[in-house]
Amino acid sequence: MREQDEHAQFERPRRHTKPRTKIRPNYDDADTARVVTIDRGRYTVTLDDDGRTVTAMKSRNLGRKGVVVGDEVRVVGDVSGADGSLARIVEVTPRRTVLRRTADDDDPIERIIVANADQLVIVAALADPPPRAGLIDRCLVAAFDAGMEPLVCLTKSDLGSPDEIVAMFEPLGVRVVVTRRDGDLDGIRDALRDRVSVLVGHSGVGKSTLVNALVPDANRSVSYVNAVTGRGRHTSTSAISLELPFGGWIIDTPGIRSFGLAHVEVDDLIKAFPDLQDVTRDCPRGCLHSATEPECALDLAVADGTLAPERVESFRRILASMNQKDDY
């Protein structure tokens, strides 16, 4: 005991640090804005009150929380929009929808593509390059998982017939619009009006051409298709949100070669089909609802006429796409 007391006199005095305050900054006067594009740690946002374009950085208090195109945020600082000015994003409001993808089906890390979009427009060419139904199916799965309404936009109908593709998605109740070069765009305008829509698709299918036609001052670079490989060249390198002159917003994304779905579960997908979900309540425990599952209630519903066989087959087709890669 005496030995401990002798050593105690050699202990260093404790540092009297000032306790951290629990009072946090008040951002009640912050402006609300929408993130329209991101470039090397700088965020371009448009203010909700007057549409002013402002450059901002992410505030330190957000920590590791990511900010993506489509996010609705609160900004403080210099919101004049003048050259050289820089505001700060201090808060990201709760997201209504989130479109995710993984690098591949074995990658557990999800990447958020855009936030707060309510419609996923899957753009596919009918020729040059030819349509890849597998990728369309996988994008549909991602849309249903995100709670977004899917829309299939078929371009270049002057080079190929859309009938087969249209018939594929009719049983799912997925809307399909068809466009052609220098053709009437009223159908796609009606589908996009007053919505927040994100475009996805292979390079070379005509996404940027479509965006330039819908937003005349967009000036998106247009790619070409390699005559030997049938692949498009990537021209868009980052997502960008553009306001449509007839109402609504459209988000153009870089061309994709695959759409990983490691984050999607079968139960998440079937929630998008209430009629099928009701039937599958009678499935055996652990049923995956595929065509090879024994005693799947979907088969029984088809047999007794409760469900149309075309709808069940179409659902199982997109279900199977979750385990099929569509790289090119």
PDB file of N, CA, C and O in Angstrom, residues 147-217:
ATOM      1  N   GLY A 147     -38.935   0.205 -55.681  1.00  0.00           N
ATOM      2  CA  GLY A 147     -40.246   0.824 -55.562  1.00  0.00           C
ATOM      3  C   GLY A 147     -40.493   1.867 -56.629  1.00  0.00           C
ATOM      4  O   GLY A 147     -41.301   2.783 -56.442  1.00  0.00           O
ATOM      5  N   MET A 148     -39.789   1.732 -57.766  1.00  0.00           N
ATOM      6  CA  MET A 148     -39.942   2.675 -58.867  1.00  0.00           C
ATOM      7  C   MET A 148     -40.784   2.048 -59.968  1.00  0.00           C
ATOM      8  O   MET A 148     -40.768   0.833 -60.168  1.00  0.00           O
ATOM      9  N   GLU A 149     -41.511   2.889 -60.685  1.00  0.00           N
ATOM     10  CA  GLU A 149     -42.299   2.396 -61.810  1.00  0.00           C
ATOM     11  C   GLU A 149     -41.390   2.230 -63.019  1.00  0.00           C
ATOM     12  O   GLU A 149     -40.688   3.163 -63.405  1.00  0.00           O
ATOM     13  N   PRO A 150     -41.378   1.042 -63.647  1.00  0.00           N
ATOM     14  CA  PRO A 150     -40.517   0.840 -64.808  1.00  0.00           C
ATOM     15  C   PRO A 150     -41.193   1.261 -66.106  1.00  0.00           C
ATOM     16  O   PRO A 150     -42.411   1.178 -66.251  1.00  0.00           O
ATOM     17  N   LEU A 151     -40.381   1.716 -67.035  1.00  0.00           N
ATOM     18  CA  LEU A 151     -40.837   2.053 -68.377  1.00  0.00           C
ATOM     19  C   LEU A 151     -39.764   1.593 -69.350  1.00  0.00           C
ATOM     20  O   LEU A 151     -38.585   1.917 -69.181  1.00  0.00           O
ATOM     21  N   VAL A 152     -40.150   0.813 -70.345  1.00  0.00           N
ATOM     22  CA  VAL A 152     -39.208   0.365 -71.365  1.00  0.00           C
ATOM     23  C   VAL A 152     -39.348   1.266 -72.583  1.00  0.00           C
ATOM     24  O   VAL A 152     -40.445   1.429 -73.123  1.00  0.00           O
ATOM     25  N   CYS A 153     -38.235   1.874 -72.993  1.00  0.00           N
ATOM     26  CA  CYS A 153     -38.222   2.754 -74.163  1.00  0.00           C
ATOM     27  C   CYS A 153     -37.397   2.088 -75.252  1.00  0.00           C
ATOM     28  O   CYS A 153     -36.181   1.902 -75.100  1.00  0.00           O
ATOM     29  N   LEU A 154     -38.052   1.722 -76.350  1.00  0.00           N
ATOM     30  CA  LEU A 154     -37.386   1.064 -77.466  1.00  0.00           C
ATOM     31  C   LEU A 154     -37.056   2.097 -78.531  1.00  0.00           C
ATOM     32  O   LEU A 154     -37.950   2.773 -79.048  1.00  0.00           O
ATOM     33  N   THR A 155     -35.783   2.234 -78.853  1.00  0.00           N
ATOM     34  CA  THR A 155     -35.342   3.215 -79.840  1.00  0.00           C
ATOM     35  C   THR A 155     -35.025   2.521 -81.168  1.00  0.00           C
ATOM     36  O   THR A 155     -34.958   1.300 -81.252  1.00  0.00           O
ATOM     37  N   LYS A 156     -34.821   3.335 -82.187  1.00  0.00           N
ATOM     38  CA  LYS A 156     -34.421   2.874 -83.526  1.00  0.00           C
ATOM     39  C   LYS A 156     -35.425   1.895 -84.131  1.00  0.00           C
ATOM     40  O   LYS A 156     -35.051   0.886 -84.734  1.00  0.00           O
ATOM     41  N   SER A 157     -36.721   2.197 -83.987  1.00  0.00           N
ATOM     42  CA  SER A 157     -37.746   1.319 -84.563  1.00  0.00           C
ATOM     43  C   SER A 157     -37.740   1.365 -86.090  1.00  0.00           C
ATOM     44  O   SER A 157     -38.403   0.543 -86.724  1.00  0.00           O
ATOM     45  N   ASP A 158     -36.991   2.317 -86.658  1.00  0.00           N
ATOM     46  CA  ASP A 158     -36.839   2.326 -88.111  1.00  0.00           C
ATOM     47  C   ASP A 158     -35.898   1.224 -88.585  1.00  0.00           C
ATOM     48  O   ASP A 158     -35.831   0.922 -89.780  1.00  0.00           O
ATOM     49  N   LEU A 159     -35.176   0.591 -87.633  1.00  0.00           N
ATOM     50  CA  LEU A 159     -34.240  -0.475 -87.986  1.00  0.00           C
ATOM     51  C   LEU A 159     -34.734  -1.861 -87.587  1.00  0.00           C
ATOM     52  O   LEU A 159     -34.108  -2.860 -87.945  1.00  0.00           O
ATOM     53  N   GLY A 160     -35.795  -1.947 -86.804  1.00  0.00           N
ATOM     54  CA  GLY A 160     -36.281  -3.246 -86.355  1.00  0.00           C
ATOM     55  C   GLY A 160     -37.688  -3.149 -85.815  1.00  0.00           C
ATOM     56  O   GLY A 160     -38.163  -2.074 -85.451  1.00  0.00           O
ATOM     57  N   SER A 161     -38.370  -4.297 -85.725  1.00  0.00           N
ATOM     58  CA  SER A 161     -39.752  -4.346 -85.247  1.00  0.00           C
ATOM     59  C   SER A 161     -39.784  -4.476 -83.721  1.00  0.00           C
ATOM     60  O   SER A 161     -39.027  -5.272 -83.142  1.00  0.00           O
ATOM     61  N   PRO A 162     -40.668  -3.730 -83.069  1.00  0.00           N
ATOM     62  CA  PRO A 162     -40.762  -3.816 -81.611  1.00  0.00           C
ATOM     63  C   PRO A 162     -41.731  -4.889 -81.119  1.00  0.00           C
ATOM     64  O   PRO A 162     -41.854  -5.100 -79.907  1.00  0.00           O
ATOM     65  N   ASP A 163     -42.428  -5.569 -81.995  1.00  0.00           N
ATOM     66  CA  ASP A 163     -43.535  -6.441 -81.598  1.00  0.00           C
ATOM     67  C   ASP A 163     -43.124  -7.511 -80.600  1.00  0.00           C
ATOM     68  O   ASP A 163     -43.827  -7.745 -79.606  1.00  0.00           O
ATOM     69  N   GLU A 164     -42.009  -8.172 -80.847  1.00  0.00           N
ATOM     70  CA  GLU A 164     -41.590  -9.267 -79.960  1.00  0.00           C
ATOM     71  C   GLU A 164     -41.271  -8.766 -78.564  1.00  0.00           C
ATOM     72  O   GLU A 164     -41.673  -9.368 -77.555  1.00  0.00           O
ATOM     73  N   ILE A 165     -40.563  -7.646 -78.473  1.00  0.00           N
ATOM     74  CA  ILE A 165     -40.204  -7.090 -77.162  1.00  0.00           C
ATOM     75  C   ILE A 165     -41.452  -6.608 -76.432  1.00  0.00           C
ATOM     76  O   ILE A 165     -41.602  -6.830 -75.220  1.00  0.00           O
ATOM     77  N   VAL A 166     -42.347  -5.946 -77.141  1.00  0.00           N
ATOM     78  CA  VAL A 166     -43.590  -5.460 -76.520  1.00  0.00           C
ATOM     79  C   VAL A 166     -44.379  -6.629 -75.939  1.00  0.00           C
ATOM     80  O   VAL A 166     -44.899  -6.559 -74.817  1.00  0.00           O
ATOM     81  N   ALA A 167     -44.458  -7.724 -76.683  1.00  0.00           N
ATOM     82  CA  ALA A 167     -45.204  -8.893 -76.217  1.00  0.00           C
ATOM     83  C   ALA A 167     -44.571  -9.510 -74.977  1.00  0.00           C
ATOM     84  O   ALA A 167     -45.272 -10.069 -74.124  1.00  0.00           O
ATOM     85  N   MET A 168     -43.250  -9.388 -74.833  1.00  0.00           N
ATOM     86  CA  MET A 168     -42.556  -9.967 -73.679  1.00  0.00           C
ATOM     87  C   MET A 168     -42.973  -9.317 -72.368  1.00  0.00           C
ATOM     88  O   MET A 168     -43.072  -9.979 -71.336  1.00  0.00           O
ATOM     89  N   PHE A 169     -43.224  -8.018 -72.411  1.00  0.00           N
ATOM     90  CA  PHE A 169     -43.467  -7.287 -71.170  1.00  0.00           C
ATOM     91  C   PHE A 169     -44.943  -6.981 -70.924  1.00  0.00           C
ATOM     92  O   PHE A 169     -45.296  -6.492 -69.852  1.00  0.00           O
ATOM     93  N   GLU A 170     -45.785  -7.284 -71.876  1.00  0.00           N
ATOM     94  CA  GLU A 170     -47.216  -7.035 -71.700  1.00  0.00           C
ATOM     95  C   GLU A 170     -47.799  -7.795 -70.514  1.00  0.00           C
ATOM     96  O   GLU A 170     -48.563  -7.217 -69.728  1.00  0.00           O
ATOM     97  N   PRO A 171     -47.457  -9.101 -70.302  1.00  0.00           N
ATOM     98  CA  PRO A 171     -48.032  -9.810 -69.148  1.00  0.00           C
ATOM     99  C   PRO A 171     -47.627  -9.232 -67.795  1.00  0.00           C
ATOM    100  O   PRO A 171     -48.312  -9.445 -66.796  1.00  0.00           O
ATOM    101  N   LEU A 172     -46.510  -8.516 -67.755  1.00  0.00           N
ATOM    102  CA  LEU A 172     -46.048  -7.916 -66.501  1.00  0.00           C
ATOM    103  C   LEU A 172     -46.702  -6.573 -66.230  1.00  0.00           C
ATOM    104  O   LEU A 172     -46.522  -6.000 -65.145  1.00  0.00           O
ATOM    105  N   GLY A 173     -47.433  -6.063 -67.190  1.00  0.00           N
ATOM    106  CA  GLY A 173     -48.044  -4.750 -67.020  1.00  0.00           C
ATOM    107  C   GLY A 173     -47.058  -3.618 -67.115  1.00  0.00           C
ATOM    108  O   GLY A 173     -47.317  -2.512 -66.613  1.00  0.00           O
ATOM    109  N   VAL A 174     -45.898  -3.864 -67.767  1.00  0.00           N
ATOM    110  CA  VAL A 174     -44.868  -2.833 -67.919  1.00  0.00           C
ATOM    111  C   VAL A 174     -45.160  -2.025 -69.177  1.00  0.00           C
ATOM    112  O   VAL A 174     -45.351  -2.588 -70.255  1.00  0.00           O
ATOM    113  N   ARG A 175     -45.177  -0.710 -69.022  1.00  0.00           N
ATOM    114  CA  ARG A 175     -45.452   0.158 -70.166  1.00  0.00           C
ATOM    115  C   ARG A 175     -44.251   0.204 -71.101  1.00  0.00           C
ATOM    116  O   ARG A 175     -43.096   0.263 -70.655  1.00  0.00           O
ATOM    117  N   VAL A 176     -44.512   0.174 -72.398  1.00  0.00           N
ATOM    118  CA  VAL A 176     -43.461   0.238 -73.412  1.00  0.00           C
ATOM    119  C   VAL A 176     -43.774   1.369 -74.378  1.00  0.00           C
ATOM    120  O   VAL A 176     -44.916   1.489 -74.855  1.00  0.00           O
ATOM    121  N   VAL A 177     -42.789   2.220 -74.636  1.00  0.00           N
ATOM    122  CA  VAL A 177     -42.938   3.260 -75.654  1.00  0.00           C
ATOM    123  C   VAL A 177     -41.888   3.017 -76.730  1.00  0.00           C
ATOM    124  O   VAL A 177     -40.787   2.531 -76.450  1.00  0.00           O
ATOM    125  N   VAL A 178     -42.243   3.330 -77.956  1.00  0.00           N
ATOM    126  CA  VAL A 178     -41.368   3.068 -79.102  1.00  0.00           C
ATOM    127  C   VAL A 178     -41.034   4.385 -79.792  1.00  0.00           C
ATOM    128  O   VAL A 178     -41.917   5.211 -80.033  1.00  0.00           O
ATOM    129  N   THR A 179     -39.747   4.588 -80.080  1.00  0.00           N
ATOM    130  CA  THR A 179     -39.312   5.805 -80.767  1.00  0.00           C
ATOM    131  C   THR A 179     -38.484   5.424 -81.983  1.00  0.00           C
ATOM    132  O   THR A 179     -38.025   4.292 -82.113  1.00  0.00           O
ATOM    133  N   ARG A 180     -38.282   6.377 -82.850  1.00  0.00           N
ATOM    134  CA  ARG A 180     -37.449   6.175 -84.037  1.00  0.00           C
ATOM    135  C   ARG A 180     -36.684   7.457 -84.319  1.00  0.00           C
ATOM    136  O   ARG A 180     -37.035   8.537 -83.817  1.00  0.00           O
ATOM    137  N   ARG A 181     -35.646   7.346 -85.111  1.00  0.00           N
ATOM    138  CA  ARG A 181     -34.839   8.510 -85.441  1.00  0.00           C
ATOM    139  C   ARG A 181     -35.687   9.528 -86.177  1.00  0.00           C
ATOM    140  O   ARG A 181     -36.390   9.201 -87.135  1.00  0.00           O
ATOM    141  N   ASP A 182     -35.595  10.777 -85.707  1.00  0.00           N
ATOM    142  CA  ASP A 182     -36.343  11.889 -86.308  1.00  0.00           C
ATOM    143  C   ASP A 182     -37.847  11.633 -86.284  1.00  0.00           C
ATOM    144  O   ASP A 182     -38.593  12.177 -87.116  1.00  0.00           O
ATOM    145  N   GLY A 183     -38.313  10.810 -85.322  1.00  0.00           N
ATOM    146  CA  GLY A 183     -39.732  10.500 -85.226  1.00  0.00           C
ATOM    147  C   GLY A 183     -40.421  11.337 -84.162  1.00  0.00           C
ATOM    148  O   GLY A 183     -39.819  12.181 -83.490  1.00  0.00           O
ATOM    149  N   ASP A 184     -41.696  11.091 -83.990  1.00  0.00           N
ATOM    150  CA  ASP A 184     -42.524  11.792 -83.021  1.00  0.00           C
ATOM    151  C   ASP A 184     -42.170  11.326 -81.605  1.00  0.00           C
ATOM    152  O   ASP A 184     -42.108  10.118 -81.340  1.00  0.00           O
ATOM    153  N   LEU A 185     -41.939  12.265 -80.691  1.00  0.00           N
ATOM    154  CA  LEU A 185     -41.566  11.932 -79.317  1.00  0.00           C
ATOM    155  C   LEU A 185     -42.695  12.208 -78.329  1.00  0.00           C
ATOM    156  O   LEU A 185     -42.467  12.232 -77.118  1.00  0.00           O
ATOM    157  N   ASP A 186     -43.913  12.398 -78.811  1.00  0.00           N
ATOM    158  CA  ASP A 186     -45.025  12.712 -77.920  1.00  0.00           C
ATOM    159  C   ASP A 186     -45.251  11.609 -76.891  1.00  0.00           C
ATOM    160  O   ASP A 186     -45.594  11.881 -75.735  1.00  0.00           O
ATOM    161  N   GLY A 187     -45.081  10.348 -77.293  1.00  0.00           N
ATOM    162  CA  GLY A 187     -45.312   9.236 -76.374  1.00  0.00           C
ATOM    163  C   GLY A 187     -44.374   9.254 -75.193  1.00  0.00           C
ATOM    164  O   GLY A 187     -44.794   9.096 -74.045  1.00  0.00           O
ATOM    165  N   ILE A 188     -43.085   9.467 -75.445  1.00  0.00           N
ATOM    166  CA  ILE A 188     -42.125   9.492 -74.350  1.00  0.00           C
ATOM    167  C   ILE A 188     -42.275  10.771 -73.528  1.00  0.00           C
ATOM    168  O   ILE A 188     -42.087  10.760 -72.310  1.00  0.00           O
ATOM    169  N   ARG A 189     -42.645  11.872 -74.172  1.00  0.00           N
ATOM    170  CA  ARG A 189     -42.883  13.111 -73.415  1.00  0.00           C
ATOM    171  C   ARG A 189     -44.034  12.925 -72.429  1.00  0.00           C
ATOM    172  O   ARG A 189     -43.950  13.349 -71.268  1.00  0.00           O
ATOM    173  N   ASP A 190     -45.092  12.289 -72.869  1.00  0.00           N
ATOM    174  CA  ASP A 190     -46.232  12.049 -71.979  1.00  0.00           C
ATOM    175  C   ASP A 190     -45.836  11.171 -70.801  1.00  0.00           C
ATOM    176  O   ASP A 190     -46.306  11.370 -69.673  1.00  0.00           O
ATOM    177  N   ALA A 191     -44.963  10.193 -71.056  1.00  0.00           N
ATOM    178  CA  ALA A 191     -44.548   9.280 -69.991  1.00  0.00           C
ATOM    179  C   ALA A 191     -43.614   9.951 -68.979  1.00  0.00           C
ATOM    180  O   ALA A 191     -43.567   9.557 -67.813  1.00  0.00           O
ATOM    181  N   LEU A 192     -42.878  10.970 -69.417  1.00  0.00           N
ATOM    182  CA  LEU A 192     -41.907  11.640 -68.550  1.00  0.00           C
ATOM    183  C   LEU A 192     -42.470  12.876 -67.863  1.00  0.00           C
ATOM    184  O   LEU A 192     -41.908  13.324 -66.852  1.00  0.00           O
ATOM    185  N   ARG A 193     -43.544  13.424 -68.390  1.00  0.00           N
ATOM    186  CA  ARG A 193     -44.062  14.714 -67.909  1.00  0.00           C
ATOM    187  C   ARG A 193     -44.353  14.677 -66.405  1.00  0.00           C
ATOM    188  O   ARG A 193     -45.029  13.781 -65.896  1.00  0.00           O
ATOM    189  N   ASP A 194     -43.807  15.667 -65.699  1.00  0.00           N
ATOM    190  CA  ASP A 194     -44.026  15.859 -64.260  1.00  0.00           C
ATOM    191  C   ASP A 194     -43.555  14.671 -63.421  1.00  0.00           C
ATOM    192  O   ASP A 194     -44.045  14.467 -62.305  1.00  0.00           O
ATOM    193  N   ARG A 195     -42.610  13.888 -63.938  1.00  0.00           N
ATOM    194  CA  ARG A 195     -42.030  12.782 -63.188  1.00  0.00           C
ATOM    195  C   ARG A 195     -40.528  13.019 -63.037  1.00  0.00           C
ATOM    196  O   ARG A 195     -39.926  13.784 -63.784  1.00  0.00           O
ATOM    197  N   VAL A 196     -39.921  12.325 -62.077  1.00  0.00           N
ATOM    198  CA  VAL A 196     -38.458  12.283 -61.971  1.00  0.00           C
ATOM    199  C   VAL A 196     -38.040  10.914 -62.490  1.00  0.00           C
ATOM    200  O   VAL A 196     -38.316   9.893 -61.864  1.00  0.00           O
ATOM    201  N   SER A 197     -37.418  10.899 -63.663  1.00  0.00           N
ATOM    202  CA  SER A 197     -37.119   9.647 -64.355  1.00  0.00           C
ATOM    203  C   SER A 197     -35.617   9.495 -64.535  1.00  0.00           C
ATOM    204  O   SER A 197     -34.920  10.462 -64.824  1.00  0.00           O
ATOM    205  N   VAL A 198     -35.126   8.267 -64.372  1.00  0.00           N
ATOM    206  CA  VAL A 198     -33.712   7.980 -64.591  1.00  0.00           C
ATOM    207  C   VAL A 198     -33.590   7.021 -65.759  1.00  0.00           C
ATOM    208  O   VAL A 198     -34.321   6.037 -65.858  1.00  0.00           O
ATOM    209  N   LEU A 199     -32.667   7.321 -66.686  1.00  0.00           N
ATOM    210  CA  LEU A 199     -32.452   6.512 -67.877  1.00  0.00           C
ATOM    211  C   LEU A 199     -31.274   5.569 -67.659  1.00  0.00           C
ATOM    212  O   LEU A 199     -30.204   5.999 -67.222  1.00  0.00           O
ATOM    213  N   VAL A 200     -31.474   4.285 -67.982  1.00  0.00           N
ATOM    214  CA  VAL A 200     -30.379   3.324 -67.946  1.00  0.00           C
ATOM    215  C   VAL A 200     -30.408   2.517 -69.237  1.00  0.00           C
ATOM    216  O   VAL A 200     -31.453   2.372 -69.874  1.00  0.00           O
ATOM    217  N   GLY A 201     -29.251   1.986 -69.613  1.00  0.00           N
ATOM    218  CA  GLY A 201     -29.178   1.176 -70.824  1.00  0.00           C
ATOM    219  C   GLY A 201     -27.750   1.028 -71.295  1.00  0.00           C
ATOM    220  O   GLY A 201     -26.836   1.710 -70.809  1.00  0.00           O
ATOM    221  N   HIS A 202     -27.548   0.108 -72.239  1.00  0.00           N
ATOM    222  CA  HIS A 202     -26.231  -0.088 -72.842  1.00  0.00           C
ATOM    223  C   HIS A 202     -25.768   1.176 -73.555  1.00  0.00           C
ATOM    224  O   HIS A 202     -26.579   2.008 -73.973  1.00  0.00           O
ATOM    225  N   SER A 203     -24.466   1.308 -73.734  1.00  0.00           N
ATOM    226  CA  SER A 203     -23.925   2.379 -74.565  1.00  0.00           C
ATOM    227  C   SER A 203     -24.350   2.156 -76.016  1.00  0.00           C
ATOM    228  O   SER A 203     -24.393   1.021 -76.491  1.00  0.00           O
ATOM    229  N   GLY A 204     -24.687   3.237 -76.692  1.00  0.00           N
ATOM    230  CA  GLY A 204     -25.029   3.156 -78.101  1.00  0.00           C
ATOM    231  C   GLY A 204     -26.496   2.935 -78.392  1.00  0.00           C
ATOM    232  O   GLY A 204     -26.890   2.878 -79.565  1.00  0.00           O
ATOM    233  N   VAL A 205     -27.338   2.822 -77.344  1.00  0.00           N
ATOM    234  CA  VAL A 205     -28.763   2.561 -77.594  1.00  0.00           C
ATOM    235  C   VAL A 205     -29.546   3.843 -77.897  1.00  0.00           C
ATOM    236  O   VAL A 205     -30.705   3.782 -78.288  1.00  0.00           O
ATOM    237  N   GLY A 206     -28.912   4.994 -77.700  1.00  0.00           N
ATOM    238  CA  GLY A 206     -29.579   6.254 -78.032  1.00  0.00           C
ATOM    239  C   GLY A 206     -30.054   7.062 -76.844  1.00  0.00           C
ATOM    240  O   GLY A 206     -30.893   7.946 -77.001  1.00  0.00           O
ATOM    241  N   LYS A 207     -29.516   6.800 -75.642  1.00  0.00           N
ATOM    242  CA  LYS A 207     -29.935   7.571 -74.469  1.00  0.00           C
ATOM    243  C   LYS A 207     -29.606   9.057 -74.627  1.00  0.00           C
ATOM    244  O   LYS A 207     -30.461   9.917 -74.413  1.00  0.00           O
ATOM    245  N   SER A 208     -28.358   9.351 -74.970  1.00  0.00           N
ATOM    246  CA  SER A 208     -27.949  10.746 -75.087  1.00  0.00           C
ATOM    247  C   SER A 208     -28.671  11.446 -76.234  1.00  0.00           C
ATOM    248  O   SER A 208     -29.022  12.630 -76.133  1.00  0.00           O
ATOM    249  N   THR A 209     -28.897  10.728 -77.336  1.00  0.00           N
ATOM    250  CA  THR A 209     -29.660  11.299 -78.449  1.00  0.00           C
ATOM    251  C   THR A 209     -31.066  11.656 -78.001  1.00  0.00           C
ATOM    252  O   THR A 209     -31.602  12.718 -78.349  1.00  0.00           O
ATOM    253  N   LEU A 210     -31.664  10.778 -77.204  1.00  0.00           N
ATOM    254  CA  LEU A 210     -33.006  11.017 -76.686  1.00  0.00           C
ATOM    255  C   LEU A 210     -33.021  12.221 -75.749  1.00  0.00           C
ATOM    256  O   LEU A 210     -33.909  13.082 -75.828  1.00  0.00           O
ATOM    257  N   VAL A 211     -32.020  12.297 -74.876  1.00  0.00           N
ATOM    258  CA  VAL A 211     -31.936  13.423 -73.941  1.00  0.00           C
ATOM    259  C   VAL A 211     -31.783  14.736 -74.699  1.00  0.00           C
ATOM    260  O   VAL A 211     -32.430  15.742 -74.381  1.00  0.00           O
ATOM    261  N   ASN A 212     -30.940  14.764 -75.723  1.00  0.00           N
ATOM    262  CA  ASN A 212     -30.735  15.985 -76.505  1.00  0.00           C
ATOM    263  C   ASN A 212     -32.009  16.416 -77.215  1.00  0.00           C
ATOM    264  O   ASN A 212     -32.259  17.617 -77.401  1.00  0.00           O
ATOM    265  N   ALA A 213     -32.827  15.442 -77.622  1.00  0.00           N
ATOM    266  CA  ALA A 213     -34.081  15.772 -78.290  1.00  0.00           C
ATOM    267  C   ALA A 213     -35.116  16.306 -77.300  1.00  0.00           C
ATOM    268  O   ALA A 213     -35.924  17.173 -77.635  1.00  0.00           O
ATOM    269  N   LEU A 214     -35.072  15.813 -76.078  1.00  0.00           N
ATOM    270  CA  LEU A 214     -36.046  16.229 -75.061  1.00  0.00           C
ATOM    271  C   LEU A 214     -35.631  17.529 -74.374  1.00  0.00           C
ATOM    272  O   LEU A 214     -36.482  18.329 -73.979  1.00  0.00           O
ATOM    273  N   VAL A 215     -34.327  17.726 -74.227  1.00  0.00           N
ATOM    274  CA  VAL A 215     -33.799  18.941 -73.594  1.00  0.00           C
ATOM    275  C   VAL A 215     -32.831  19.561 -74.598  1.00  0.00           C
ATOM    276  O   VAL A 215     -31.642  19.221 -74.625  1.00  0.00           O
ATOM    277  N   PRO A 216     -33.284  20.471 -75.434  1.00  0.00           N
ATOM    278  CA  PRO A 216     -32.480  20.984 -76.552  1.00  0.00           C
ATOM    279  C   PRO A 216     -31.108  21.533 -76.161  1.00  0.00           C
ATOM    280  O   PRO A 216     -30.169  21.447 -76.950  1.00  0.00           O
ATOM    281  N   ASP A 217     -30.962  22.115 -74.970  1.00  0.00           N
ATOM    282  CA  ASP A 217     -29.674  22.694 -74.592  1.00  0.00           C
ATOM    283  C   ASP A 217     -28.840  21.750 -73.723  1.00  0.00           C
ATOM    284  O   ASP A 217     -27.893  22.174 -73.069  1.00  0.00           O
TER     285      ASP A 217
END
